[in-house]
Amino acid sequence: RRLMMLGPPGAGKGTQAKRVAADLGIPHISTGDMLREARRKGTTMGLEAARFMDAGQLVPDEVVIGIVRDRLDEEDARAGFILDGFPRTRAQAEALQEMGVTLDAVLNIVVSDEAVIGRLGGRISCPACGAVYHEAFTPPDADDVCNACGHQGLVKRDDDQPEAIKKRLEGYHAQTAPLIAFYDEVGILESIDGEQAPDAVNESICKVIG
Ligand code: AP5
Ligand code: ZN
């Protein structure tokens, strides 16, 4: 299965992609996670990318396309994958086609700008394992402790600041939203109501991908 998650920042792409990946036994390929990992490791590319990310801007196409090309070449991606956060521009979508990758379905998670702002404002995540929570909507069982790995001390992402959230939403509407029409024309677009509870969103996705 070759799947892709499309949607605004905070739509729940990561939350849902992790579940689909675990259910289908395919890798979850998130460009945002890979860029944050490169930054943690302090690579030149990671530090360069961080400047764009913290400002709420997209990282240049060549950088992201290179990362994805390398990742898709790895053995575990042969049998399928779920892409999360890529492609995000027309140039990235075309680069994916040029790599010879044909997607089976593009899951377009539909969420309003108001909901995005509420979700990103309250997002907290585990610096040890990457698990994602929301202070009000999906809090961890014990305050400030990760359910998945027990790590204490959940953190906010550097780009979940009001000014950066606003920029990311603008960037989404200008550069990424046009991909909805692009993939609709290809005939593989599946729109999902992302404003339901997480379990209900998962059910809608399962219905669509069978
Ligand atoms: P990336 O990490 O991809 O961020 P994003 O697209 O802004 O998406 P998010 O991770 O913020 O949100 P999400 O949709 O995964 O939502 P989540 O599940 O966390 O990219 C970050 C940056 O990297 C970009 O700004 C850019 O600079 C760079 N980058 C990455 N890819 C790139 C590319 N291809 N090209 C160029 N640059 C690139 O959920 C959000 C919150 O809501 C959480 O708190 C969660 O618990 C909660 N939640 C989830 N689902 C629900 C629900 N159903 N109801 C209530 N709350 C929910
Ligand atoms: Zn954890």
mmCIF file of C-alpha atoms and ligand atoms in Angstrom:
data_model
loop_
_atom_site.group_PDB
_atom_site.id
_atom_site.type_symbol
_atom_site.label_atom_id
_atom_site.label_comp_id
_atom_site.label_asym_id
_atom_site.label_seq_id
_atom_site.Cartn_x
_atom_site.Cartn_y
_atom_site.Cartn_z
ATOM 1 C CA ARG A 1 0.000 0.000 0.000
ATOM 2 C CA ARG A 2 1.299 3.423 -0.948
ATOM 3 C CA LEU A 3 -0.634 6.060 0.946
ATOM 4 C CA MET A 4 -0.270 9.751 1.617
ATOM 5 C CA MET A 5 -1.733 12.091 4.247
ATOM 6 C CA LEU A 6 -2.655 15.557 3.027
ATOM 7 C CA GLY A 7 -4.035 18.321 5.226
ATOM 8 C CA PRO A 8 -3.315 21.535 7.084
ATOM 9 C CA PRO A 9 -0.893 21.693 10.017
ATOM 10 C CA GLY A 10 -2.576 20.196 13.072
ATOM 11 C CA ALA A 11 -5.149 18.243 11.049
ATOM 12 C CA GLY A 12 -4.119 15.067 12.861
ATOM 13 C CA LYS A 13 -1.997 13.667 10.014
ATOM 14 C CA GLY A 14 0.690 12.363 12.357
ATOM 15 C CA THR A 15 -1.809 10.994 14.881
ATOM 16 C CA GLN A 16 -3.646 9.047 12.179
ATOM 17 C CA ALA A 17 -0.628 8.052 10.069
ATOM 18 C CA LYS A 18 0.992 6.325 13.069
ATOM 19 C CA ARG A 19 -2.120 4.190 13.569
ATOM 20 C CA VAL A 20 -2.452 3.275 9.900
ATOM 21 C CA ALA A 21 1.255 2.395 9.726
ATOM 22 C CA ALA A 22 0.986 0.129 12.778
ATOM 23 C CA ASP A 23 -2.226 -1.524 11.504
ATOM 24 C CA LEU A 24 -0.849 -2.222 8.027
ATOM 25 C CA GLY A 25 2.745 -2.919 9.088
ATOM 26 C CA ILE A 26 4.166 -0.264 6.779
ATOM 27 C CA PRO A 27 6.630 2.548 7.642
ATOM 28 C CA HIS A 28 5.329 5.986 8.617
ATOM 29 C CA ILE A 29 7.414 8.448 6.625
ATOM 30 C CA SER A 30 7.044 11.956 8.060
ATOM 31 C CA THR A 31 9.233 14.675 6.586
ATOM 32 C CA GLY A 32 8.557 16.854 9.648
ATOM 33 C CA ASP A 33 9.816 14.071 11.964
ATOM 34 C CA MET A 34 12.877 13.450 9.766
ATOM 35 C CA LEU A 35 13.756 17.154 9.715
ATOM 36 C CA ARG A 36 13.338 17.447 13.507
ATOM 37 C CA GLU A 37 15.541 14.360 13.929
ATOM 38 C CA ALA A 38 18.246 15.917 11.723
ATOM 39 C CA ARG A 39 18.036 19.045 13.839
ATOM 40 C CA ARG A 40 18.396 17.088 17.110
ATOM 41 C CA LYS A 41 21.477 15.402 15.688
ATOM 42 C CA GLY A 42 22.812 18.829 14.739
ATOM 43 C CA THR A 43 23.545 18.024 11.091
ATOM 44 C CA THR A 44 24.179 20.961 8.742
ATOM 45 C CA MET A 45 20.964 20.181 6.897
ATOM 46 C CA GLY A 46 19.018 19.924 10.169
ATOM 47 C CA LEU A 47 20.248 23.262 11.471
ATOM 48 C CA GLU A 48 19.588 24.940 8.142
ATOM 49 C CA ALA A 49 16.051 23.477 7.998
ATOM 50 C CA ALA A 50 15.321 24.575 11.580
ATOM 51 C CA ARG A 51 15.446 28.232 10.594
ATOM 52 C CA PHE A 52 12.611 27.721 8.099
ATOM 53 C CA MET A 53 10.608 25.485 10.419
ATOM 54 C CA ASP A 54 10.653 27.835 13.409
ATOM 55 C CA ALA A 55 9.536 30.692 11.154
ATOM 56 C CA GLY A 56 6.607 28.566 9.947
ATOM 57 C CA GLN A 57 7.982 28.402 6.407
ATOM 58 C CA LEU A 58 8.492 25.419 4.141
ATOM 59 C CA VAL A 59 11.978 23.993 3.861
ATOM 60 C CA PRO A 60 13.291 24.330 0.253
ATOM 61 C CA ASP A 61 11.985 21.660 -2.138
ATOM 62 C CA GLU A 62 15.445 20.279 -3.095
ATOM 63 C CA VAL A 63 16.246 19.494 0.538
ATOM 64 C CA VAL A 64 12.988 17.704 1.278
ATOM 65 C CA ILE A 65 12.892 15.856 -2.043
ATOM 66 C CA GLY A 66 16.410 14.532 -1.387
ATOM 67 C CA ILE A 67 15.431 13.270 2.068
ATOM 68 C CA VAL A 68 12.357 11.479 0.742
ATOM 69 C CA ARG A 69 14.210 9.950 -2.207
ATOM 70 C CA ASP A 70 16.793 8.422 0.164
ATOM 71 C CA ARG A 71 14.119 7.192 2.563
ATOM 72 C CA LEU A 72 12.019 5.531 -0.152
ATOM 73 C CA ASP A 73 15.147 3.685 -1.326
ATOM 74 C CA GLU A 74 15.373 1.868 1.998
ATOM 75 C CA GLU A 75 14.395 -1.772 2.120
ATOM 76 C CA ASP A 76 11.382 -1.404 4.433
ATOM 77 C CA ALA A 77 9.654 1.029 2.055
ATOM 78 C CA ARG A 78 9.575 -1.442 -0.842
ATOM 79 C CA ALA A 79 6.312 -3.097 0.183
ATOM 80 C CA GLY A 80 4.493 0.129 0.949
ATOM 81 C CA PHE A 81 4.476 3.215 3.176
ATOM 82 C CA ILE A 82 2.393 6.085 4.416
ATOM 83 C CA LEU A 83 3.765 9.521 3.585
ATOM 84 C CA ASP A 84 2.926 12.278 6.096
ATOM 85 C CA GLY A 85 3.706 15.895 5.218
ATOM 86 C CA PHE A 86 5.066 15.168 1.746
ATOM 87 C CA PRO A 87 4.404 16.217 -0.980
ATOM 88 C CA ARG A 88 3.520 19.710 0.118
ATOM 89 C CA THR A 89 4.125 21.675 -3.087
ATOM 90 C CA ARG A 90 3.429 21.072 -6.753
ATOM 91 C CA ALA A 91 7.186 20.616 -7.377
ATOM 92 C CA GLN A 92 7.347 17.921 -4.676
ATOM 93 C CA ALA A 93 4.329 16.096 -6.144
ATOM 94 C CA GLU A 94 5.980 16.110 -9.560
ATOM 95 C CA ALA A 95 9.292 14.936 -8.096
ATOM 96 C CA LEU A 96 7.489 11.991 -6.494
ATOM 97 C CA GLN A 97 6.012 11.048 -9.867
ATOM 98 C CA GLU A 98 9.455 11.343 -11.437
ATOM 99 C CA MET A 99 10.803 8.909 -8.843
ATOM 100 C CA GLY A 100 8.333 6.429 -10.350
ATOM 101 C CA VAL A 101 6.171 6.322 -7.228
ATOM 102 C CA THR A 102 2.450 5.827 -7.824
ATOM 103 C CA LEU A 103 0.236 6.422 -4.809
ATOM 104 C CA ASP A 104 -2.846 4.238 -4.226
ATOM 105 C CA ALA A 105 -4.703 6.852 -2.207
ATOM 106 C CA VAL A 106 -4.288 10.396 -0.918
ATOM 107 C CA LEU A 107 -6.139 10.886 2.385
ATOM 108 C CA ASN A 108 -7.160 14.528 2.587
ATOM 109 C CA ILE A 109 -7.870 15.331 6.244
ATOM 110 C CA VAL A 110 -10.282 18.272 6.296
ATOM 111 C CA VAL A 111 -10.108 20.576 9.337
ATOM 112 C CA SER A 112 -10.985 24.277 9.670
ATOM 113 C CA ASP A 113 -8.399 26.951 10.454
ATOM 114 C CA GLU A 114 -10.101 27.562 13.837
ATOM 115 C CA ALA A 115 -9.701 23.911 14.821
ATOM 116 C CA VAL A 116 -6.059 23.945 13.686
ATOM 117 C CA ILE A 117 -5.273 26.883 15.959
ATOM 118 C CA GLY A 118 -6.919 25.169 18.955
ATOM 119 C CA ARG A 119 -5.111 21.914 18.327
ATOM 120 C CA LEU A 120 -1.615 23.285 17.782
ATOM 121 C CA GLY A 121 -1.927 25.675 20.720
ATOM 122 C CA GLY A 122 -2.414 22.693 23.053
ATOM 123 C CA ARG A 123 -0.163 20.096 21.455
ATOM 124 C CA ILE A 124 2.459 18.460 23.656
ATOM 125 C CA SER A 125 4.731 15.622 22.670
ATOM 126 C CA CYS A 126 7.195 13.186 24.162
ATOM 127 C CA PRO A 127 10.838 14.126 23.434
ATOM 128 C CA ALA A 128 11.866 10.488 24.043
ATOM 129 C CA CYS A 129 9.525 8.556 21.726
ATOM 130 C CA GLY A 130 7.603 11.151 19.704
ATOM 131 C CA ALA A 131 4.124 10.293 21.024
ATOM 132 C CA VAL A 132 1.738 13.233 20.563
ATOM 133 C CA TYR A 133 -0.928 14.490 23.007
ATOM 134 C CA HIS A 134 -3.170 17.507 23.439
ATOM 135 C CA GLU A 135 -3.452 19.234 26.823
ATOM 136 C CA ALA A 136 -7.257 19.274 26.655
ATOM 137 C CA PHE A 137 -8.416 16.899 23.867
ATOM 138 C CA THR A 138 -6.141 13.861 24.253
ATOM 139 C CA PRO A 139 -4.136 14.308 27.482
ATOM 140 C CA PRO A 140 -1.773 11.577 28.763
ATOM 141 C CA ASP A 141 -3.158 9.368 31.573
ATOM 142 C CA ALA A 142 -0.788 10.858 34.177
ATOM 143 C CA ASP A 143 0.021 14.565 34.079
ATOM 144 C CA ASP A 144 3.214 15.260 32.078
ATOM 145 C CA VAL A 145 4.088 11.539 31.706
ATOM 146 C CA CYS A 146 4.163 9.745 28.338
ATOM 147 C CA ASN A 147 1.702 6.806 28.133
ATOM 148 C CA ALA A 148 3.846 5.044 25.555
ATOM 149 C CA CYS A 149 7.298 5.082 27.174
ATOM 150 C CA GLY A 150 6.903 6.523 30.690
ATOM 151 C CA HIS A 151 9.158 9.503 30.011
ATOM 152 C CA GLN A 152 8.438 12.445 32.295
ATOM 153 C CA GLY A 153 8.363 15.949 30.817
ATOM 154 C CA LEU A 154 6.256 16.496 27.687
ATOM 155 C CA VAL A 155 7.243 19.425 25.491
ATOM 156 C CA LYS A 156 5.754 21.918 23.056
ATOM 157 C CA ARG A 157 7.132 22.053 19.537
ATOM 158 C CA ASP A 158 9.258 25.102 18.641
ATOM 159 C CA ASP A 159 6.933 25.980 15.751
ATOM 160 C CA ASP A 160 3.686 25.792 17.759
ATOM 161 C CA GLN A 161 3.838 29.508 18.559
ATOM 162 C CA PRO A 162 0.942 31.766 17.456
ATOM 163 C CA GLU A 163 2.988 33.654 14.844
ATOM 164 C CA ALA A 164 4.462 30.475 13.331
ATOM 165 C CA ILE A 165 1.051 28.733 13.341
ATOM 166 C CA LYS A 166 -0.382 31.655 11.367
ATOM 167 C CA LYS A 167 2.471 31.442 8.839
ATOM 168 C CA ARG A 168 2.094 27.670 8.478
ATOM 169 C CA LEU A 169 -1.628 28.041 7.780
ATOM 170 C CA GLU A 170 -0.950 30.715 5.157
ATOM 171 C CA GLY A 171 1.679 28.498 3.569
ATOM 172 C CA TYR A 172 -0.736 25.575 3.574
ATOM 173 C CA HIS A 173 -3.434 27.528 1.743
ATOM 174 C CA ALA A 174 -1.017 29.036 -0.790
ATOM 175 C CA GLN A 175 1.261 26.071 -1.542
ATOM 176 C CA THR A 176 -0.266 22.795 -0.332
ATOM 177 C CA ALA A 177 -4.045 23.136 -0.738
ATOM 178 C CA PRO A 178 -3.680 23.242 -4.569
ATOM 179 C CA LEU A 179 -2.577 19.582 -4.339
ATOM 180 C CA ILE A 180 -6.186 18.675 -3.462
ATOM 181 C CA ALA A 181 -7.252 19.466 -7.046
ATOM 182 C CA PHE A 182 -4.042 17.905 -8.405
ATOM 183 C CA TYR A 183 -4.738 14.498 -6.786
ATOM 184 C CA ASP A 184 -8.468 14.736 -7.447
ATOM 185 C CA GLU A 185 -7.626 14.897 -11.130
ATOM 186 C CA VAL A 186 -5.332 11.887 -10.782
ATOM 187 C CA GLY A 187 -8.433 10.171 -9.320
ATOM 188 C CA ILE A 188 -6.988 9.016 -5.962
ATOM 189 C CA LEU A 189 -8.214 11.732 -3.593
ATOM 190 C CA GLU A 190 -10.250 10.625 -0.545
ATOM 191 C CA SER A 191 -11.509 13.408 1.714
ATOM 192 C CA ILE A 192 -11.977 12.605 5.399
ATOM 193 C CA ASP A 193 -13.766 14.729 8.013
ATOM 194 C CA GLY A 194 -10.916 15.464 10.421
ATOM 195 C CA GLU A 195 -13.068 17.251 12.986
ATOM 196 C CA GLN A 196 -14.404 14.051 14.506
ATOM 197 C CA ALA A 197 -12.812 12.389 17.549
ATOM 198 C CA PRO A 198 -9.543 10.559 16.750
ATOM 199 C CA ASP A 199 -11.164 7.076 16.791
ATOM 200 C CA ALA A 200 -13.913 8.213 14.420
ATOM 201 C CA VAL A 201 -11.350 9.724 12.040
ATOM 202 C CA ASN A 202 -9.481 6.399 12.111
ATOM 203 C CA GLU A 203 -12.712 4.561 11.262
ATOM 204 C CA SER A 204 -13.383 6.866 8.313
ATOM 205 C CA ILE A 205 -9.864 6.208 7.040
ATOM 206 C CA CYS A 206 -10.240 2.432 7.424
ATOM 207 C CA LYS A 207 -13.490 2.526 5.441
ATOM 208 C CA VAL A 208 -11.761 4.314 2.603
ATOM 209 C CA ILE A 209 -8.615 2.188 2.425
ATOM 210 C CA GLY A 210 -10.483 -1.079 3.119
HETATM 211 P P1 AP5 B 1 5.198 18.791 9.994
HETATM 212 O O1 AP5 B 1 5.832 18.128 11.148
HETATM 213 O O2 AP5 B 1 4.755 17.983 8.846
HETATM 214 O O3 AP5 B 1 4.040 19.702 10.573
HETATM 215 P P2 AP5 B 1 2.602 20.089 10.024
HETATM 216 O O4 AP5 B 1 2.230 19.710 8.650
HETATM 217 O O5 AP5 B 1 2.495 21.505 10.373
HETATM 218 O O6 AP5 B 1 1.694 19.137 10.763
HETATM 219 P P3 AP5 B 1 1.696 18.905 12.257
HETATM 220 O O7 AP5 B 1 2.708 17.887 12.651
HETATM 221 O O8 AP5 B 1 1.754 20.229 12.968
HETATM 222 O O9 AP5 B 1 0.236 18.370 12.498
HETATM 223 P P4 AP5 B 1 -0.470 16.976 12.232
HETATM 224 O O10 AP5 B 1 -1.435 17.133 11.119
HETATM 225 O O11 AP5 B 1 0.505 15.854 12.152
HETATM 226 O O12 AP5 B 1 -1.309 16.884 13.560
HETATM 227 P P5 AP5 B 1 -1.077 16.030 14.903
HETATM 228 O O13 AP5 B 1 -1.438 14.608 14.655
HETATM 229 O O14 AP5 B 1 0.225 16.338 15.515
HETATM 230 O O15 AP5 B 1 6.173 19.914 9.401
HETATM 231 C C1 AP5 B 1 6.816 20.832 10.239
HETATM 232 C C2 AP5 B 1 7.677 21.765 9.416
HETATM 233 O O16 AP5 B 1 8.675 21.006 8.712
HETATM 234 C C3 AP5 B 1 6.945 22.541 8.312
HETATM 235 O O17 AP5 B 1 6.368 23.727 8.789
HETATM 236 C C4 AP5 B 1 8.109 22.793 7.323
HETATM 237 O O18 AP5 B 1 8.917 23.837 7.765
HETATM 238 C C5 AP5 B 1 8.896 21.509 7.415
HETATM 239 N N1 AP5 B 1 8.454 20.510 6.425
HETATM 240 C C6 AP5 B 1 7.916 19.287 6.678
HETATM 241 N N2 AP5 B 1 7.608 18.656 5.533
HETATM 242 C C7 AP5 B 1 7.952 19.491 4.520
HETATM 243 C C8 AP5 B 1 7.872 19.427 3.107
HETATM 244 N N3 AP5 B 1 7.341 18.342 2.484
HETATM 245 N N4 AP5 B 1 8.312 20.479 2.390
HETATM 246 C C9 AP5 B 1 8.852 21.562 2.982
HETATM 247 N N5 AP5 B 1 8.951 21.705 4.323
HETATM 248 C C10 AP5 B 1 8.501 20.680 5.088
HETATM 249 O O19 AP5 B 1 -2.259 16.666 15.794
HETATM 250 C C11 AP5 B 1 -2.198 18.030 16.226
HETATM 251 C C12 AP5 B 1 -2.777 18.157 17.643
HETATM 252 O O20 AP5 B 1 -4.183 17.859 17.629
HETATM 253 C C13 AP5 B 1 -2.181 17.185 18.667
HETATM 254 O O21 AP5 B 1 -2.113 17.816 19.904
HETATM 255 C C14 AP5 B 1 -3.167 16.016 18.685
HETATM 256 O O22 AP5 B 1 -3.154 15.337 19.917
HETATM 257 C C15 AP5 B 1 -4.486 16.730 18.441
HETATM 258 N N6 AP5 B 1 -5.438 15.930 17.675
HETATM 259 C C16 AP5 B 1 -5.161 15.084 16.637
HETATM 260 N N7 AP5 B 1 -6.304 14.563 16.143
HETATM 261 C C17 AP5 B 1 -7.317 15.116 16.881
HETATM 262 C C18 AP5 B 1 -8.743 14.966 16.837
HETATM 263 N N8 AP5 B 1 -9.358 14.157 15.945
HETATM 264 N N9 AP5 B 1 -9.483 15.697 17.725
HETATM 265 C C19 AP5 B 1 -8.875 16.506 18.630
HETATM 266 N N10 AP5 B 1 -7.516 16.676 18.721
HETATM 267 C C20 AP5 B 1 -6.761 15.987 17.848
HETATM 268 ZN ZN ZN B 2 7.226 8.646 25.068
#
